[in-house]
Every structure is written in C-alpha cells, then in structure tokens.
Amino acid sequence: MSHHALLSAGCTAWRSLSCPRSELRLDLTLGCGQTFRWRETADGHWTGVMRGRVWTLTQTEDVLWYYVYSHQGNQEAEHGCERKVEGELQLSGKRSKGIIEIKQEEARSCTVMPELDNKDEELLKDFFQLGVNLGDLYRDWSAEDPHFKHTANIFRGVRMLRQDPVECLFSFICSSNNHISRIQGMIDRLCQTLGNPLCKLDDVAYHDFPPLPVLSETTVEMRLRDLGFGYRARFLQQSAQIIVNSHGPDWFQSLRCAPYLLARNTLRALPGVGLKVADCVCLMSLDKSEAVPVDTHVWQIAKRDYSCAAGSSQKTLTDKVYKDIGDFFRKLWGPYAGWAHSVLFCADLKRFQKLKEGIPLLKDDKKEVKNKKKRKMNKKRENSKHQRT
C-alpha cells in the first residue's frame, strides 16, 4: 500500500523552491475556505489534487517542499529511488529495520519524472501566484488601515490561489447556505462519483475534478440528489450544460481577459450563481484581484471593525449593500482588495481563533471594550431600577 509522503521519511522525489512563510503559510491559505480539496494528512503536510495530479506540500521557514504522486507505474524510477534511500540509510549508520521499511514504502511512491520538475514548479508557482509580492501588499495595506496592521503580524502569508475555473465555480455553487467542512464532504463525494481516479494513499482514494461534459449529463442531477446535494444538484447540472452548449471550451479563458464587472455579470447568468459566488470565482480563479466576496460574515466585519454604515438599517444583504461594502474595501485597500479581504476573513474564522489569543488590543479596541462594559452595567442598573419601580 502506498502512503502519504513525509518529508522526514526522505526520498529523492521531494522537490523544493524558495518561499518564506511570510509569503505563503499553507495552513492559513489552504484552510481558509477558498479551496476544498486539501487536507492535513500529517503534521504540517497538506495533500490535495491540483491540475489533475495529487500533491503533498509542507514547508520549513524559508522553503516550500512538494511531492507529486503519479498514477502511472514507473518501476525503474521506483527501484532507483528505493536503492538511493537504502544507501543513504547505510551511509548514515541507521540500521533500524523499521525505519528502512517505512522509507522503502515511501520510495515506492516516488514516481516523479526529473523532466517534469520544472513544469511542476511552474504549476505550483501559478497555483499560489508566487509572482505577487505579498510582503509589499501587507505593508501597503497596513499603512492605510490600522485594523489590518493590527492583525497582519499574526496572519501573515495568506495568499489567494489561482484555481481551475471549473473546479472553483462548481465548488462555490455548492457553498450556498453551507459551511466549510460540509462543502468539503460534498466536493469529495462529487469527485469520487464522477471524477477519474488518480491514486490511493493510506486507503484514501483521490480523484480528479469531473470535467464539464460529465457534469452536464442529464443523469447528474438525480445522482447528486442521492448524494445529498439537494437543490444545488440542479444548479450544477444546468450550469455545466449551459457552458458546454452555449460557451465552449475557451469561455473561462475569455473571462480571465475580460474586465472584472463584465466577468462577474456574465457568471451571474448561470443557475445558482449570485453576487458572492461570482465574486469568489472572479477572485480565486479569474485573476480579478479587486473582487471582494461579501456575505453576512464580511458584512459583520465591515460594521464591527470599520464602522461601515453600509446597510446599517438593513436586516438582509441587498445588492446595494453588497456593492457599497465592496466599494468601501476597494477604496481602502486598492487593486488587491480581494486579497486583503481574505486575510481578515481568515482571521475571523473560528478554526484560527487560537492564533489571535496573543494579539494585544489596540488603544481604540480597549476603549471600545471599556465602553461596552460600561453600557452593559448601565443597562443592568436601568433594568434593576425598572423592576423595583
């Protein structure tokens, strides 16, 4: 049985590229809800599917390490890798049979071709958009926004991914009225049912994301309903059918070249695609860095942390309120507003709250906390006085 790769187990199939944590932090970037295909399979090791292949990623302080699995056997590469690992063990004086067996098992998964190394590195750089200098952006945002600066030191390295548009679109159609863990389960079932198998590691089967022609088949809606997709099943099948029949294979590439608002409005014509889903797709797969997806969560951030008056008298997030909040953040943060928004969105997720425990309150925050306590005490006194009366 093949296992998930571990950097500590060694193997010549691990590759690396220079990338400090301040430019990319895997746990925050892959765990903040912009992608749903990655899991932490060992401490600090993230495994997922990208560009039709299975990857395991991990990092040290200044290096990003990556391991690409192959579903095509290559016995010569396997045995060569195994011999090298065993030889390294002998040279280092390690004679533990258990360690050797583990490393030989890892070696059996080492099927990466040397000639693909450069291509793999370019794919990884493109996926994480490593050509964008995140440190410069953080400095610019911090200079304009004291609240961002307050949070940025803890939540460094949150990057926007450049995902496959098909996977991104259909994943976010599934996100309607959903939470991250449930969306992950739905995407897993979708891929296992309709996607091509890639490989199996530690009894976990990995599949590619289903292509548009498969998603567009008339039987897909009922199959997805049986998998618990509910009303989203119809949106998935109908959207795929429209793209296949009316737009063609180059449609998403044309949207990458189109202006932001045109791309967003075009996506909104698809079933199940509202403003937020369209903005998520624009930001996370169509190169629209100014797109700011707004949900009730982001609305609360705008009101609570920025005293943004947009929709203060509204109980629901209308299209006008949505636009006003997006414009507010675009004016504050500039052309990469969507990237800045993702940092604060990540910092507000429950799963990352422990990271915030060491952040001291700003003076304004302390004053606000003090005022809230004062208002609470005054309200209690008023209630007590009213009861006595």
mmCIF file of C-alpha atoms in Angstrom:
data_model
loop_
_atom_site.group_PDB
_atom_site.id
_atom_site.type_symbol
_atom_site.label_atom_id
_atom_site.label_comp_id
_atom_site.label_asym_id
_atom_site.label_seq_id
_atom_site.Cartn_x
_atom_site.Cartn_y
_atom_site.Cartn_z
ATOM 1 C CA MET A 1 0.000 0.000 0.000
ATOM 2 C CA SER A 2 1.233 3.499 -0.841
ATOM 3 C CA HIS A 3 1.327 6.063 1.943
ATOM 4 C CA HIS A 4 1.119 9.827 2.122
ATOM 5 C CA ALA A 5 4.621 11.212 1.742
ATOM 6 C CA LEU A 6 6.501 12.583 4.763
ATOM 7 C CA LEU A 7 9.439 14.923 4.367
ATOM 8 C CA SER A 8 11.111 13.346 7.409
ATOM 9 C CA ALA A 9 10.986 9.924 5.717
ATOM 10 C CA GLY A 10 13.203 11.193 2.932
ATOM 11 C CA CYS A 11 13.091 10.458 -0.781
ATOM 12 C CA THR A 12 14.645 11.998 -3.842
ATOM 13 C CA ALA A 13 11.186 12.717 -5.271
ATOM 14 C CA TRP A 14 10.698 15.629 -2.854
ATOM 15 C CA ARG A 15 11.379 18.930 -4.580
ATOM 16 C CA SER A 16 11.668 22.413 -3.142
ATOM 17 C CA LEU A 17 11.536 26.070 -4.021
ATOM 18 C CA SER A 18 12.492 29.109 -2.017
ATOM 19 C CA CYS A 19 9.432 30.626 -0.349
ATOM 20 C CA PRO A 20 9.402 32.184 3.160
ATOM 21 C CA ARG A 21 6.395 31.668 5.425
ATOM 22 C CA SER A 22 5.709 35.383 5.287
ATOM 23 C CA GLU A 23 4.917 34.927 1.593
ATOM 24 C CA LEU A 24 2.924 31.702 1.973
ATOM 25 C CA ARG A 25 1.533 29.945 5.009
ATOM 26 C CA LEU A 26 -0.005 26.644 3.963
ATOM 27 C CA ASP A 27 -2.367 26.080 6.902
ATOM 28 C CA LEU A 28 -3.997 29.505 6.530
ATOM 29 C CA THR A 29 -4.098 29.591 2.730
ATOM 30 C CA LEU A 30 -5.392 26.044 2.231
ATOM 31 C CA GLY A 31 -7.661 26.050 5.292
ATOM 32 C CA CYS A 32 -9.495 29.364 4.983
ATOM 33 C CA GLY A 33 -12.301 28.211 2.688
ATOM 34 C CA GLN A 34 -11.110 29.234 -0.761
ATOM 35 C CA THR A 35 -10.405 25.635 -1.772
ATOM 36 C CA PHE A 36 -11.986 22.387 -0.584
ATOM 37 C CA ARG A 37 -9.652 19.682 -1.909
ATOM 38 C CA TRP A 38 -6.769 19.856 0.576
ATOM 39 C CA ARG A 39 -6.400 18.028 3.918
ATOM 40 C CA GLU A 40 -3.661 17.981 6.531
ATOM 41 C CA THR A 41 -2.543 14.345 6.204
ATOM 42 C CA ALA A 42 0.324 14.638 8.704
ATOM 43 C CA ASP A 43 1.646 17.386 10.931
ATOM 44 C CA GLY A 44 2.264 20.324 8.603
ATOM 45 C CA HIS A 45 1.767 18.170 5.472
ATOM 46 C CA TRP A 46 -1.120 19.055 3.159
ATOM 47 C CA THR A 47 -2.320 16.663 0.447
ATOM 48 C CA GLY A 48 -4.713 17.561 -2.339
ATOM 49 C CA VAL A 49 -5.468 17.477 -6.037
ATOM 50 C CA MET A 50 -4.262 20.201 -8.353
ATOM 51 C CA ARG A 51 -4.078 20.217 -12.160
ATOM 52 C CA GLY A 52 -5.122 16.572 -12.358
ATOM 53 C CA ARG A 53 -2.406 15.276 -10.017
ATOM 54 C CA VAL A 54 -2.067 14.528 -6.321
ATOM 55 C CA TRP A 55 0.400 16.623 -4.326
ATOM 56 C CA THR A 56 1.696 16.723 -0.775
ATOM 57 C CA LEU A 57 3.054 20.075 0.376
ATOM 58 C CA THR A 58 4.921 21.078 3.507
ATOM 59 C CA GLN A 59 7.229 23.926 4.432
ATOM 60 C CA THR A 60 10.143 24.958 6.560
ATOM 61 C CA GLU A 61 10.842 28.573 7.457
ATOM 62 C CA ASP A 62 12.139 29.596 4.027
ATOM 63 C CA VAL A 63 11.396 26.617 1.774
ATOM 64 C CA LEU A 64 8.242 25.145 0.249
ATOM 65 C CA TRP A 65 8.569 21.387 -0.266
ATOM 66 C CA TYR A 66 6.379 19.469 -2.707
ATOM 67 C CA TYR A 67 5.858 15.838 -3.623
ATOM 68 C CA VAL A 68 3.881 14.854 -6.729
ATOM 69 C CA TYR A 69 2.397 11.360 -6.945
ATOM 70 C CA SER A 70 1.887 9.533 -10.207
ATOM 71 C CA HIS A 71 -0.897 7.097 -11.039
ATOM 72 C CA GLN A 72 1.241 5.628 -13.808
ATOM 73 C CA GLY A 73 3.700 2.994 -12.638
ATOM 74 C CA ASN A 74 7.375 3.537 -13.284
ATOM 75 C CA GLN A 75 9.241 0.560 -11.918
ATOM 76 C CA GLU A 76 12.703 1.826 -12.817
ATOM 77 C CA ALA A 77 12.142 5.110 -11.019
ATOM 78 C CA GLU A 78 10.657 3.291 -8.030
ATOM 79 C CA HIS A 79 13.560 0.880 -7.647
ATOM 80 C CA GLY A 80 16.131 3.600 -8.239
ATOM 81 C CA CYS A 81 14.578 5.769 -5.549
ATOM 82 C CA GLU A 82 14.373 2.812 -3.181
ATOM 83 C CA ARG A 83 18.046 1.922 -3.675
ATOM 84 C CA LYS A 84 19.113 5.526 -3.073
ATOM 85 C CA VAL A 85 17.120 5.770 0.152
ATOM 86 C CA GLU A 86 18.531 2.456 1.404
ATOM 87 C CA GLY A 87 22.078 3.556 0.527
ATOM 88 C CA GLU A 88 21.631 6.851 2.382
ATOM 89 C CA LEU A 89 20.478 4.924 5.433
ATOM 90 C CA GLN A 90 23.570 2.746 5.377
ATOM 91 C CA LEU A 91 25.898 5.725 4.983
ATOM 92 C CA SER A 92 24.272 7.480 7.913
ATOM 93 C CA GLY A 93 24.724 4.429 10.123
ATOM 94 C CA LYS A 94 20.978 3.816 10.589
ATOM 95 C CA ARG A 95 20.268 0.092 10.797
ATOM 96 C CA SER A 96 16.742 0.054 12.224
ATOM 97 C CA LYS A 97 14.681 -2.378 10.153
ATOM 98 C CA GLY A 98 11.500 -0.467 10.931
ATOM 99 C CA ILE A 99 12.905 2.797 9.619
ATOM 100 C CA ILE A 100 14.193 1.132 6.453
ATOM 101 C CA GLU A 101 10.813 -0.479 5.744
ATOM 102 C CA ILE A 102 8.995 2.816 6.156
ATOM 103 C CA LYS A 103 11.396 4.612 3.863
ATOM 104 C CA GLN A 104 11.266 1.895 1.237
ATOM 105 C CA GLU A 105 7.466 2.105 1.298
ATOM 106 C CA GLU A 106 7.737 5.852 0.752
ATOM 107 C CA ALA A 107 10.187 5.164 -2.052
ATOM 108 C CA ARG A 108 7.582 3.057 -3.882
ATOM 109 C CA SER A 109 5.549 6.213 -4.394
ATOM 110 C CA CYS A 110 8.488 8.148 -5.843
ATOM 111 C CA THR A 111 7.448 8.149 -9.472
ATOM 112 C CA VAL A 112 8.079 11.784 -10.372
ATOM 113 C CA MET A 113 9.994 12.157 -13.610
ATOM 114 C CA PRO A 114 13.034 14.500 -13.491
ATOM 115 C CA GLU A 115 11.986 16.102 -16.786
ATOM 116 C CA LEU A 116 8.683 17.170 -15.196
ATOM 117 C CA ASP A 117 10.329 19.005 -12.291
ATOM 118 C CA ASN A 118 10.378 22.412 -13.965
ATOM 119 C CA LYS A 119 6.793 22.032 -15.137
ATOM 120 C CA ASP A 120 5.670 21.028 -11.640
ATOM 121 C CA GLU A 121 7.409 24.031 -10.125
ATOM 122 C CA GLU A 122 5.755 26.375 -12.606
ATOM 123 C CA LEU A 123 2.347 24.851 -11.860
ATOM 124 C CA LEU A 124 2.907 25.360 -8.142
ATOM 125 C CA LYS A 125 4.045 28.959 -8.604
ATOM 126 C CA ASP A 126 0.990 29.644 -10.732
ATOM 127 C CA PHE A 127 -1.404 27.977 -8.260
ATOM 128 C CA PHE A 128 -0.116 30.086 -5.347
ATOM 129 C CA GLN A 129 0.517 33.168 -7.523
ATOM 130 C CA LEU A 130 4.027 33.414 -6.103
ATOM 131 C CA GLY A 131 4.881 36.158 -8.572
ATOM 132 C CA VAL A 132 2.866 38.549 -6.396
ATOM 133 C CA ASN A 133 4.981 40.036 -3.587
ATOM 134 C CA LEU A 134 2.764 39.577 -0.542
ATOM 135 C CA GLY A 135 5.125 41.430 1.798
ATOM 136 C CA ASP A 136 4.759 44.617 -0.235
ATOM 137 C CA LEU A 137 0.978 44.300 -0.239
ATOM 138 C CA TYR A 138 0.855 43.779 3.525
ATOM 139 C CA ARG A 139 2.964 46.900 4.028
ATOM 140 C CA ASP A 140 0.704 48.961 1.753
ATOM 141 C CA TRP A 141 -2.483 47.743 3.451
ATOM 142 C CA SER A 142 -1.021 48.278 6.924
ATOM 143 C CA ALA A 143 -0.065 51.850 6.055
ATOM 144 C CA GLU A 144 -3.656 52.635 5.036
ATOM 145 C CA ASP A 145 -5.529 50.501 7.559
ATOM 146 C CA PRO A 146 -4.656 50.364 11.301
ATOM 147 C CA HIS A 147 -7.027 47.448 11.859
ATOM 148 C CA PHE A 148 -5.340 45.398 9.142
ATOM 149 C CA LYS A 149 -1.930 46.238 10.591
ATOM 150 C CA HIS A 150 -3.138 45.040 13.985
ATOM 151 C CA THR A 151 -3.993 41.608 12.597
ATOM 152 C CA ALA A 152 -1.316 41.232 9.917
ATOM 153 C CA ASN A 153 1.591 40.225 12.170
ATOM 154 C CA ILE A 154 -0.202 37.024 13.210
ATOM 155 C CA PHE A 155 -1.917 36.227 9.923
ATOM 156 C CA ARG A 156 0.977 36.603 7.519
ATOM 157 C CA GLY A 157 1.240 34.506 4.397
ATOM 158 C CA VAL A 158 -2.455 34.332 3.417
ATOM 159 C CA ARG A 159 -2.416 34.178 -0.377
ATOM 160 C CA MET A 160 -5.130 33.966 -2.996
ATOM 161 C CA LEU A 161 -4.992 30.786 -5.053
ATOM 162 C CA ARG A 162 -5.308 30.719 -8.835
ATOM 163 C CA GLN A 163 -7.585 27.730 -9.163
ATOM 164 C CA ASP A 164 -9.004 25.916 -12.131
ATOM 165 C CA PRO A 165 -12.142 27.946 -13.008
ATOM 166 C CA VAL A 166 -14.354 24.873 -13.497
ATOM 167 C CA GLU A 167 -13.492 23.443 -10.087
ATOM 168 C CA CYS A 168 -13.771 26.858 -8.451
ATOM 169 C CA LEU A 169 -17.175 27.655 -9.976
ATOM 170 C CA PHE A 170 -18.844 24.353 -9.135
ATOM 171 C CA SER A 171 -17.310 24.212 -5.677
ATOM 172 C CA PHE A 172 -18.765 27.600 -4.806
ATOM 173 C CA ILE A 173 -22.169 26.729 -6.244
ATOM 174 C CA CYS A 174 -22.078 24.020 -3.544
ATOM 175 C CA SER A 175 -21.179 26.632 -0.910
ATOM 176 C CA SER A 176 -24.661 28.205 -0.849
ATOM 177 C CA ASN A 177 -26.009 28.136 2.748
ATOM 178 C CA ASN A 178 -23.176 25.831 3.760
ATOM 179 C CA HIS A 179 -20.077 25.685 5.983
ATOM 180 C CA ILE A 180 -16.540 24.671 5.042
ATOM 181 C CA SER A 181 -16.486 21.096 6.381
ATOM 182 C CA ARG A 182 -19.803 20.233 4.726
ATOM 183 C CA ILE A 183 -18.700 21.728 1.410
ATOM 184 C CA GLN A 184 -15.528 19.625 1.600
ATOM 185 C CA GLY A 185 -17.621 16.488 2.046
ATOM 186 C CA MET A 186 -19.830 17.370 -0.916
ATOM 187 C CA ILE A 187 -16.854 18.031 -3.192
ATOM 188 C CA ASP A 188 -15.255 14.743 -2.103
ATOM 189 C CA ARG A 189 -18.437 12.825 -2.993
ATOM 190 C CA LEU A 190 -18.753 14.683 -6.296
ATOM 191 C CA CYS A 191 -15.199 13.773 -7.313
ATOM 192 C CA GLN A 192 -15.415 10.175 -6.104
ATOM 193 C CA THR A 193 -18.629 9.650 -8.055
ATOM 194 C CA LEU A 194 -17.880 11.496 -11.306
ATOM 195 C CA GLY A 195 -14.124 12.153 -11.386
ATOM 196 C CA ASN A 196 -11.329 9.999 -12.784
ATOM 197 C CA PRO A 197 -9.356 8.065 -10.129
ATOM 198 C CA LEU A 198 -5.763 9.260 -9.654
ATOM 199 C CA CYS A 199 -4.206 7.251 -6.824
ATOM 200 C CA LYS A 200 -4.838 5.730 -3.399
ATOM 201 C CA LEU A 201 -2.816 6.646 -0.304
ATOM 202 C CA ASP A 202 -3.417 5.133 3.146
ATOM 203 C CA ASP A 203 -6.849 3.869 1.994
ATOM 204 C CA VAL A 204 -7.789 7.378 0.806
ATOM 205 C CA ALA A 205 -8.766 7.434 -2.871
ATOM 206 C CA TYR A 206 -8.024 10.637 -4.772
ATOM 207 C CA HIS A 207 -9.980 11.609 -7.879
ATOM 208 C CA ASP A 208 -9.731 14.414 -10.384
ATOM 209 C CA PHE A 209 -12.488 17.022 -10.554
ATOM 210 C CA PRO A 210 -15.179 15.981 -13.064
ATOM 211 C CA PRO A 211 -14.922 17.659 -16.485
ATOM 212 C CA LEU A 212 -17.738 19.840 -17.815
ATOM 213 C CA PRO A 213 -19.156 17.263 -20.280
ATOM 214 C CA VAL A 214 -19.614 14.785 -17.430
ATOM 215 C CA LEU A 215 -21.234 17.372 -15.142
ATOM 216 C CA SER A 216 -23.614 18.369 -17.944
ATOM 217 C CA GLU A 217 -25.117 14.885 -18.413
ATOM 218 C CA THR A 218 -28.859 14.741 -17.730
ATOM 219 C CA THR A 219 -28.479 11.955 -15.164
ATOM 220 C CA VAL A 220 -26.137 14.010 -12.981
ATOM 221 C CA GLU A 221 -28.849 15.927 -11.128
ATOM 222 C CA MET A 222 -30.510 12.785 -9.757
ATOM 223 C CA ARG A 223 -27.170 11.198 -8.864
ATOM 224 C CA LEU A 224 -26.144 14.296 -6.909
ATOM 225 C CA ARG A 225 -29.507 14.487 -5.156
ATOM 226 C CA ASP A 226 -28.912 10.918 -3.992
ATOM 227 C CA LEU A 227 -25.558 12.132 -2.609
ATOM 228 C CA GLY A 228 -27.227 14.843 -0.521
ATOM 229 C CA PHE A 229 -26.710 17.886 -2.759
ATOM 230 C CA GLY A 230 -30.364 18.934 -2.567
ATOM 231 C CA TYR A 231 -31.381 21.902 -4.730
ATOM 232 C CA ARG A 232 -27.718 22.525 -5.635
ATOM 233 C CA ALA A 233 -27.752 19.381 -7.823
ATOM 234 C CA ARG A 234 -29.941 21.116 -10.415
ATOM 235 C CA PHE A 235 -27.731 24.220 -10.415
ATOM 236 C CA LEU A 236 -24.599 22.140 -11.016
ATOM 237 C CA GLN A 237 -26.031 20.167 -13.931
ATOM 238 C CA GLN A 238 -27.761 23.109 -15.596
ATOM 239 C CA SER A 239 -24.751 25.426 -15.300
ATOM 240 C CA ALA A 240 -22.479 22.789 -16.827
ATOM 241 C CA GLN A 241 -24.970 22.192 -19.640
ATOM 242 C CA ILE A 242 -25.176 25.912 -20.461
ATOM 243 C CA ILE A 243 -21.385 26.279 -20.548
ATOM 244 C CA VAL A 244 -20.943 23.210 -22.777
ATOM 245 C CA ASN A 245 -23.773 24.056 -25.171
ATOM 246 C CA SER A 246 -23.538 27.850 -25.345
ATOM 247 C CA HIS A 247 -19.987 28.927 -24.490
ATOM 248 C CA GLY A 248 -17.409 26.306 -25.424
ATOM 249 C CA PRO A 249 -14.017 25.300 -24.005
ATOM 250 C CA ASP A 250 -12.363 28.733 -24.227
ATOM 251 C CA TRP A 251 -15.053 30.563 -22.297
ATOM 252 C CA PHE A 252 -13.267 30.733 -18.957
ATOM 253 C CA GLN A 253 -10.077 31.982 -20.586
ATOM 254 C CA SER A 254 -12.057 34.784 -22.222
ATOM 255 C CA LEU A 255 -13.435 35.723 -18.794
ATOM 256 C CA ARG A 256 -9.888 35.947 -17.429
ATOM 257 C CA CYS A 257 -9.180 38.551 -20.100
ATOM 258 C CA ALA A 258 -12.457 40.425 -19.588
ATOM 259 C CA PRO A 259 -12.939 43.416 -17.223
ATOM 260 C CA TYR A 260 -13.974 42.487 -13.687
ATOM 261 C CA LEU A 261 -17.599 43.659 -13.764
ATOM 262 C CA LEU A 262 -18.222 42.105 -17.170
ATOM 263 C CA ALA A 263 -16.841 38.757 -15.994
ATOM 264 C CA ARG A 264 -18.900 38.883 -12.797
ATOM 265 C CA ASN A 265 -22.143 39.771 -14.568
ATOM 266 C CA THR A 266 -21.553 37.051 -17.164
ATOM 267 C CA LEU A 267 -21.137 34.426 -14.436
ATOM 268 C CA ARG A 268 -24.326 35.589 -12.738
ATOM 269 C CA ALA A 269 -26.345 34.399 -15.719
ATOM 270 C CA LEU A 270 -25.646 30.800 -14.650
ATOM 271 C CA PRO A 271 -28.122 28.973 -12.378
ATOM 272 C CA GLY A 272 -27.109 29.114 -8.712
ATOM 273 C CA VAL A 273 -24.589 31.925 -9.211
ATOM 274 C CA GLY A 274 -25.283 35.095 -7.242
ATOM 275 C CA LEU A 275 -23.037 38.034 -6.458
ATOM 276 C CA LYS A 276 -20.955 36.266 -3.816
ATOM 277 C CA VAL A 277 -20.348 33.084 -5.823
ATOM 278 C CA ALA A 278 -19.477 35.143 -8.909
ATOM 279 C CA ASP A 279 -17.016 37.253 -6.907
ATOM 280 C CA CYS A 280 -15.411 34.145 -5.391
ATOM 281 C CA VAL A 281 -14.845 32.717 -8.869
ATOM 282 C CA CYS A 282 -13.540 36.060 -10.161
ATOM 283 C CA LEU A 283 -11.114 36.449 -7.258
ATOM 284 C CA MET A 284 -9.931 32.848 -6.889
ATOM 285 C CA SER A 285 -9.689 31.681 -10.489
ATOM 286 C CA LEU A 286 -10.186 34.532 -12.986
ATOM 287 C CA ASP A 287 -7.427 36.979 -11.923
ATOM 288 C CA LYS A 288 -9.797 39.674 -10.617
ATOM 289 C CA SER A 289 -7.863 40.764 -7.532
ATOM 290 C CA GLU A 290 -10.276 43.644 -6.868
ATOM 291 C CA ALA A 291 -13.255 41.317 -6.366
ATOM 292 C CA VAL A 292 -14.468 41.330 -2.747
ATOM 293 C CA PRO A 293 -16.885 38.482 -1.947
ATOM 294 C CA VAL A 294 -19.365 39.740 0.653
ATOM 295 C CA ASP A 295 -21.513 37.532 2.853
ATOM 296 C CA THR A 296 -23.090 38.183 6.244
ATOM 297 C CA HIS A 297 -19.738 37.314 7.831
ATOM 298 C CA VAL A 298 -17.873 40.003 5.857
ATOM 299 C CA TRP A 299 -20.773 42.397 6.449
ATOM 300 C CA GLN A 300 -20.262 41.968 10.189
ATOM 301 C CA ILE A 301 -16.525 42.631 9.832
ATOM 302 C CA ALA A 302 -17.299 45.852 7.953
ATOM 303 C CA LYS A 303 -19.722 47.058 10.631
ATOM 304 C CA ARG A 304 -17.819 45.835 13.691
ATOM 305 C CA ASP A 305 -14.236 46.658 12.763
ATOM 306 C CA TYR A 306 -14.651 49.560 10.334
ATOM 307 C CA SER A 307 -17.886 51.243 11.426
ATOM 308 C CA CYS A 308 -19.016 50.925 7.828
ATOM 309 C CA ALA A 309 -22.509 52.378 7.653
ATOM 310 C CA ALA A 310 -23.499 50.451 4.521
ATOM 311 C CA GLY A 311 -26.788 48.701 5.210
ATOM 312 C CA SER A 312 -26.786 49.575 8.895
ATOM 313 C CA SER A 313 -30.584 49.825 8.841
ATOM 314 C CA GLN A 314 -30.995 46.670 6.742
ATOM 315 C CA LYS A 315 -31.661 43.181 8.051
ATOM 316 C CA THR A 316 -30.705 41.414 4.831
ATOM 317 C CA LEU A 317 -27.746 41.772 2.488
ATOM 318 C CA THR A 318 -29.260 43.501 -0.546
ATOM 319 C CA ASP A 319 -27.447 44.022 -3.846
ATOM 320 C CA LYS A 320 -26.954 47.699 -2.992
ATOM 321 C CA VAL A 321 -25.464 46.927 0.413
ATOM 322 C CA TYR A 322 -23.248 44.313 -1.229
ATOM 323 C CA LYS A 323 -21.955 46.877 -3.731
ATOM 324 C CA ASP A 324 -21.432 49.556 -1.070
ATOM 325 C CA ILE A 325 -19.369 47.225 1.141
ATOM 326 C CA GLY A 326 -17.257 46.054 -1.796
ATOM 327 C CA ASP A 327 -16.646 49.640 -2.902
ATOM 328 C CA PHE A 328 -15.737 50.617 0.668
ATOM 329 C CA PHE A 329 -13.000 47.989 0.837
ATOM 330 C CA ARG A 330 -11.779 48.630 -2.717
ATOM 331 C CA LYS A 331 -11.326 52.299 -1.874
ATOM 332 C CA LEU A 332 -9.494 51.398 1.345
ATOM 333 C CA TRP A 333 -7.206 48.646 0.066
ATOM 334 C CA GLY A 334 -6.802 49.347 -3.643
ATOM 335 C CA PRO A 335 -6.492 46.974 -6.635
ATOM 336 C CA TYR A 336 -5.725 43.902 -4.483
ATOM 337 C CA ALA A 337 -8.679 44.486 -2.159
ATOM 338 C CA GLY A 338 -9.836 40.887 -2.541
ATOM 339 C CA TRP A 339 -6.517 39.617 -1.203
ATOM 340 C CA ALA A 340 -6.678 41.914 1.835
ATOM 341 C CA HIS A 341 -10.260 40.884 2.498
ATOM 342 C CA SER A 342 -9.185 37.225 2.596
ATOM 343 C CA VAL A 343 -6.681 37.955 5.383
ATOM 344 C CA LEU A 344 -9.343 39.426 7.662
ATOM 345 C CA PHE A 345 -11.834 36.740 6.669
ATOM 346 C CA CYS A 346 -9.278 34.087 7.628
ATOM 347 C CA ALA A 347 -8.502 35.837 10.931
ATOM 348 C CA ASP A 348 -12.195 35.796 11.832
ATOM 349 C CA LEU A 349 -12.720 32.053 11.299
ATOM 350 C CA LYS A 350 -13.321 30.022 14.453
ATOM 351 C CA ARG A 351 -10.696 27.443 13.497
ATOM 352 C CA PHE A 352 -7.949 30.081 13.719
ATOM 353 C CA GLN A 353 -9.043 31.925 16.856
ATOM 354 C CA LYS A 354 -6.250 30.443 18.981
ATOM 355 C CA LEU A 355 -3.745 32.349 16.862
ATOM 356 C CA LYS A 356 -5.358 35.610 17.947
ATOM 357 C CA GLU A 357 -5.030 34.989 21.682
ATOM 358 C CA GLY A 358 -1.594 36.602 21.781
ATOM 359 C CA ILE A 359 -2.640 39.769 19.927
ATOM 360 C CA PRO A 360 -2.798 42.758 22.325
ATOM 361 C CA LEU A 361 -5.730 45.125 21.967
ATOM 362 C CA LEU A 362 -5.214 48.440 20.270
ATOM 363 C CA LYS A 363 -5.992 51.555 22.297
ATOM 364 C CA ASP A 364 -9.191 52.071 20.331
ATOM 365 C CA ASP A 365 -10.141 48.437 20.900
ATOM 366 C CA LYS A 366 -9.511 48.759 24.641
ATOM 367 C CA LYS A 367 -11.635 51.893 24.740
ATOM 368 C CA GLU A 368 -14.439 50.133 22.891
ATOM 369 C CA VAL A 369 -14.307 47.151 25.265
ATOM 370 C CA LYS A 370 -14.419 49.533 28.226
ATOM 371 C CA ASN A 371 -17.386 51.391 26.727
ATOM 372 C CA LYS A 372 -19.241 48.134 26.088
ATOM 373 C CA LYS A 373 -18.757 47.080 29.707
ATOM 374 C CA LYS A 374 -19.943 50.499 30.856
ATOM 375 C CA ARG A 375 -23.041 50.315 28.653
ATOM 376 C CA LYS A 376 -23.766 46.836 29.915
ATOM 377 C CA MET A 377 -23.522 47.937 33.548
ATOM 378 C CA ASN A 378 -25.755 50.965 32.896
ATOM 379 C CA LYS A 379 -28.321 48.727 31.238
ATOM 380 C CA LYS A 380 -28.307 46.387 34.231
ATOM 381 C CA ARG A 381 -28.831 49.322 36.579
ATOM 382 C CA GLU A 382 -31.708 50.603 34.443
ATOM 383 C CA ASN A 383 -33.329 47.170 34.403
ATOM 384 C CA SER A 384 -32.894 46.802 38.162
ATOM 385 C CA LYS A 385 -34.361 50.264 38.766
ATOM 386 C CA HIS A 386 -37.314 49.473 36.470
ATOM 387 C CA GLN A 387 -38.008 46.212 38.322
ATOM 388 C CA ARG A 388 -38.008 47.982 41.711
ATOM 389 C CA THR A 389 -40.409 50.592 40.368
#
